[in-house]
Coordinates of C-alpha atoms in Angstrom, one line a residue:
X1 CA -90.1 117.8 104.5
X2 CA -92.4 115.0 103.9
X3 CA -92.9 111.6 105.9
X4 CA -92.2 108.6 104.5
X5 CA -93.5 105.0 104.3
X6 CA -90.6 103.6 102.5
X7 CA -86.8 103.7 103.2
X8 CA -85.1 106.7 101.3
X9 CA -82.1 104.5 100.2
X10 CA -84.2 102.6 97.7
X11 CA -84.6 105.8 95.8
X12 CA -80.6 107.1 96.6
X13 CA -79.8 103.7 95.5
X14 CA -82.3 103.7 92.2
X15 CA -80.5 106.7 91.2
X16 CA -77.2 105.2 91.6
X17 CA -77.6 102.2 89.7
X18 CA -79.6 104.1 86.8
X19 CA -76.0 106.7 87.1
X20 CA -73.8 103.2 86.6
X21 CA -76.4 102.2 83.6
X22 CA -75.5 105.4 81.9
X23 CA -71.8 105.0 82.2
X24 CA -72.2 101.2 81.3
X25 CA -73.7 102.2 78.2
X26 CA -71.0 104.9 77.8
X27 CA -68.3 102.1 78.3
X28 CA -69.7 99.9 76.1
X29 CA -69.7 102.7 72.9
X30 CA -66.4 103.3 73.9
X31 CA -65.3 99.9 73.4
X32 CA -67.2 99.6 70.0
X33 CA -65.6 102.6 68.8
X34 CA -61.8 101.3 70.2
X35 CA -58.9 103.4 68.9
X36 CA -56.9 99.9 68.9
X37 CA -59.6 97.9 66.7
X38 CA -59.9 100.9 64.5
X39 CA -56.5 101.0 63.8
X40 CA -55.8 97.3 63.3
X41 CA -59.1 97.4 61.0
X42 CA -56.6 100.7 59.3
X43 CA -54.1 98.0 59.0
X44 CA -56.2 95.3 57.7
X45 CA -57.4 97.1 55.0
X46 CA -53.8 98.3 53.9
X47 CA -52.8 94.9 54.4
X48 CA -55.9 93.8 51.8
X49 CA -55.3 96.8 50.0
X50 CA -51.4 95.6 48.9
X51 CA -52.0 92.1 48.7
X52 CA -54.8 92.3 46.2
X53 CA -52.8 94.8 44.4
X54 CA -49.9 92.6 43.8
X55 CA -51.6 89.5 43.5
X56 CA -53.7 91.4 40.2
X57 CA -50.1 92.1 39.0
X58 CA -49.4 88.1 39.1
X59 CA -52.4 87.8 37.5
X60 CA -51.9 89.9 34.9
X61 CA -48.4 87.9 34.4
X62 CA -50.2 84.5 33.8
X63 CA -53.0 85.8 31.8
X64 CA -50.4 87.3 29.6
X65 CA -47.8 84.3 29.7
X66 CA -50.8 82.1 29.4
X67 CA -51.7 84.2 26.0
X68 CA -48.0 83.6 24.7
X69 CA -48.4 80.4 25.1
X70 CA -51.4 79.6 23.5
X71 CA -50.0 81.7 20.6
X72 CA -46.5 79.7 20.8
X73 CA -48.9 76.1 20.4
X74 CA -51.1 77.9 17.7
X75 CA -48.2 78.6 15.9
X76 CA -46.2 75.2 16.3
X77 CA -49.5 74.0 14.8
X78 CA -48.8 75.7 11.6
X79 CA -45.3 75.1 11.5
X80 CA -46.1 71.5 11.5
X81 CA -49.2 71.7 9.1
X82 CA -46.9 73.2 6.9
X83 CA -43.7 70.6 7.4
X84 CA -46.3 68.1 6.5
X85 CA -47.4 69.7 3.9
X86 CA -44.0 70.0 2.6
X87 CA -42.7 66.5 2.7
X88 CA -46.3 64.9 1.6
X89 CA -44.6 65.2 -2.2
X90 CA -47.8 66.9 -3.3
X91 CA -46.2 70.1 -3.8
X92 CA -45.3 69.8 -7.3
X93 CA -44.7 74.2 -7.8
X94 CA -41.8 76.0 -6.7
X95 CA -43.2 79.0 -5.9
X96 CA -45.7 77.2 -3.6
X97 CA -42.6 75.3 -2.4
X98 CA -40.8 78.5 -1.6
X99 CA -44.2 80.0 0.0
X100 CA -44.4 77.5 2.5
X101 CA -41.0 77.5 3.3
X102 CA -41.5 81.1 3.8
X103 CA -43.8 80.8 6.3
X104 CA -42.4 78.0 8.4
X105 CA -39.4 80.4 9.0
X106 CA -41.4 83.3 10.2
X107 CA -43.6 81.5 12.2
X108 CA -40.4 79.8 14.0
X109 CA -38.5 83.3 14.3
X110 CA -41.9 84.5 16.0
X111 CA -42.1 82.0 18.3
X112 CA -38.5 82.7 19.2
X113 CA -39.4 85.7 19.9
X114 CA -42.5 84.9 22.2
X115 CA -40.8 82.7 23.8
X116 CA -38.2 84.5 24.9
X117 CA -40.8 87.1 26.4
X118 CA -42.5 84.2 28.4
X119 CA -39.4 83.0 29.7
X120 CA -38.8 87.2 30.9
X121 CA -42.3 86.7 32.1
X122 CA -41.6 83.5 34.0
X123 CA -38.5 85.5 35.6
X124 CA -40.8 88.1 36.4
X125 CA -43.5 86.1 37.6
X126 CA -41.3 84.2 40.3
X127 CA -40.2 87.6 41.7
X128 CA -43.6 88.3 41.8
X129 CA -44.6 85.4 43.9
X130 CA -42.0 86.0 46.4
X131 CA -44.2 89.6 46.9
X132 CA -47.2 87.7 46.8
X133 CA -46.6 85.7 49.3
X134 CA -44.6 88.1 51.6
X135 CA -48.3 90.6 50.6
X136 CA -50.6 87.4 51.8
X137 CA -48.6 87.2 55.5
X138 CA -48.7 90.5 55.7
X139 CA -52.6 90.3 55.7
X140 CA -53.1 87.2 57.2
X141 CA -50.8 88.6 60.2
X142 CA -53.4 92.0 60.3
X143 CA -56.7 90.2 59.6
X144 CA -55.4 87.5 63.1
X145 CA -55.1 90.7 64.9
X146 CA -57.9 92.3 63.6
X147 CA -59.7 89.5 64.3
X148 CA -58.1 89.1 68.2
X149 CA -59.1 92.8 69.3
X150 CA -62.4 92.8 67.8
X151 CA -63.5 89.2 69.7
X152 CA -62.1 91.1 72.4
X153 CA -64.0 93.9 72.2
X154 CA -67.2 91.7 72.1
X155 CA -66.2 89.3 75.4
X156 CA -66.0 93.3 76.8
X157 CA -69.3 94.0 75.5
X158 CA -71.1 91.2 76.1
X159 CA -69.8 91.4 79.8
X160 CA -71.1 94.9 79.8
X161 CA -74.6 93.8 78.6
X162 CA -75.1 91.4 81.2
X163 CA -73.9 93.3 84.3
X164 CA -76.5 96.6 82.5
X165 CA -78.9 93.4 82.7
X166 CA -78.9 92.6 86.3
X167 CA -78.7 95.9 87.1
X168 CA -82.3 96.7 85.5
X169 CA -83.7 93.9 87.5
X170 CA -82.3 95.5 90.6
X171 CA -84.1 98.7 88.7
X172 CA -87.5 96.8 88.9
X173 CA -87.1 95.3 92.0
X174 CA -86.3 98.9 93.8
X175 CA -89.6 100.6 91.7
X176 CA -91.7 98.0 92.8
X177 CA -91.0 99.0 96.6
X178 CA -91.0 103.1 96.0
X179 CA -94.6 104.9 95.9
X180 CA -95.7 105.9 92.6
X181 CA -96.1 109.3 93.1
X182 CA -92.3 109.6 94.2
X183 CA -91.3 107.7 91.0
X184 CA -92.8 110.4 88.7
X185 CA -91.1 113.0 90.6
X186 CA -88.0 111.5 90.3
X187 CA -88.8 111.0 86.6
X188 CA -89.8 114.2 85.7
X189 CA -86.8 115.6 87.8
X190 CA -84.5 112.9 85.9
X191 CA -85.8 114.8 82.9
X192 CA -85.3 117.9 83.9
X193 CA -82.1 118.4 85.2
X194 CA -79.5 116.5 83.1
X195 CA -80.3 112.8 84.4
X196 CA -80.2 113.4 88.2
X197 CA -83.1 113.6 90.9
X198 CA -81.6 112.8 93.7
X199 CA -78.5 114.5 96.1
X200 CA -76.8 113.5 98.8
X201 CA -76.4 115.9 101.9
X202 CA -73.2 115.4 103.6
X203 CA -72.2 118.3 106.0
X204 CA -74.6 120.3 104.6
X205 CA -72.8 120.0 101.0
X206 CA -75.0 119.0 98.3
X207 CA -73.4 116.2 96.0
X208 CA -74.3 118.2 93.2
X209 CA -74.0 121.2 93.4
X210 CA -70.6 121.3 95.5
X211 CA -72.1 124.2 97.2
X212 CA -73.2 124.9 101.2
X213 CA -76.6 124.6 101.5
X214 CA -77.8 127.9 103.5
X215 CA -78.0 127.7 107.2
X216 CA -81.8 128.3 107.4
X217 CA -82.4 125.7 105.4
X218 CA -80.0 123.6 107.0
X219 CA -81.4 123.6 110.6
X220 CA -84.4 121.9 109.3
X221 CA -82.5 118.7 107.5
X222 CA -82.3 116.1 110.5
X223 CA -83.7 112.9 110.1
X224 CA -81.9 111.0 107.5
X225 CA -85.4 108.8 106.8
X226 CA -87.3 111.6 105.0
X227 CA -87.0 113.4 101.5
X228 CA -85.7 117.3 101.4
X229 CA -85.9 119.6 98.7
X230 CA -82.0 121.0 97.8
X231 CA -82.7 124.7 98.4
X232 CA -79.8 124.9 95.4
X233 CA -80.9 122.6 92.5
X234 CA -84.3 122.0 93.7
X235 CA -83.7 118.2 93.5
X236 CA -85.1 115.5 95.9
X237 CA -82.3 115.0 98.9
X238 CA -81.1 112.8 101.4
X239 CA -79.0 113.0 104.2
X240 CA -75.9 110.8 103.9
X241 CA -75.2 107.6 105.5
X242 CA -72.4 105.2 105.3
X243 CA -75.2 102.8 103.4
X244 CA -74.8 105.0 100.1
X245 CA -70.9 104.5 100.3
X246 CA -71.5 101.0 100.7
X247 CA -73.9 101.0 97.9
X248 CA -71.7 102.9 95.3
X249 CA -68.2 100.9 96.2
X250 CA -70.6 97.8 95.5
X251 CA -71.5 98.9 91.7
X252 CA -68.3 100.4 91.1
X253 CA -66.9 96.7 91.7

């Protein structure tokens, strides 16, 4: 038992808040790692994933029809180099005659060809679209959500930061009131057993342990303004006052 010069709730009520720290900072991984942001994150991706897919495809479609083109206009270039070359009245050979002849007709059956490709392209390309554009909702709807949930989950965070803030000044204002040498014992007893220095007595029940204290031991824990040792966990006690109920519905709020 040892007399006291400062009121025992500071240190039941350090404890407490340091206890509602822990789980703050619990909370506040908890929401980081959120099963609903990670999911909709899941989703986003897919969503980015299939859009970007599809929209290469489309790509792939101009390129290509782009390529055909430029062929088609290549080609119509030499169709009409050569048309002019046959009515300039310079060709005087008829083999040369017949050669350029020649080559107007396969250069106009080719483009025939190619363009009959770009128009399947074309056909091809506006289907495409459609599933571009269906693709690009679909992401825009899961990066909004995305989006939503995580700003969420910061307003959370950022509310959890400030009450873990007020309660550390509350944590300097209480260990500027409790004796030093009662501080490193609750320190090194913090340390030692799993984050917890301090019990409450309540009908002789240790809030720890769960377990009667013995009846020896109890006899001598009477005065609610001094310090026991818990002949159980070996951890500072205090008897229990309606205070500590007070104090806990208060953080719990």
């Amino acid at each position: 038992m040892v007399k006291l010069e400062f009121n025992v709730i500071d240190l039941v009520e350090l404890q407490l808040i340091e206890n509602t720290i822990s789980a703050r900072l619990s909370e506040i991984e908890e929401v980081r790692n959120s099963k609903e942001l990670s999911s909709a994150s899941e989703e986003f991706k897919r969503a980015s994933k299939n859009f970007e897919e599809i929209n290469d495809e489309y790509t792939a479609l101009e390129s290509k029809r782009k390529k055909l083109e430029d062929t088609v206009e290549m080609q119509n270039g030499k169709i009409k180099a050569n048309e002019n070359k046959l009515f300039s009245g310079t060709i005087t050979s008829a083999k040369e005659l017949e050669s350029y002849q020649e080559e107007v007709k396969i250069l106009k059956q080719k483009n025939s060809e190619l363009e009959d490709q770009i128009l399947e392209i074309m056909i091809e390309m506006e289907e495409k679209f459609d599933k571009v554009k269906q693709a690009q909702v679909g992401k825009n709807k899961a990066e909004a959500n995305v989006n939503r949930i995580r700003n969420e989950v910061n307003e959370k965070i950022e509310v959890l930061k400030n009450i873990i803030e007020g309660l550390k000044k509350r944590v300097n204002n209480l260990t500027s009131k409790i004796p030093s040498e009662y501080l490193k014992k609750y320190k090194e007893l913090k340390n030692k057993k799993g984050g917890i220095a301090v019990v409450v007595l309540k009908d002789n029940f240790c809030s720890v342990c769960n377990m009667q204290i013995p009846a020896i031991a109890a006899e001598e824990i009477e005065d609610i303004n001094k310090i026991y040792r818990c002949p159980l966990c070996g951890r500072m006690a205090v008897i229990y006052r309606d205070e500590i109920d007070a104090i806990k519905k208060e953080l719990e709020s």
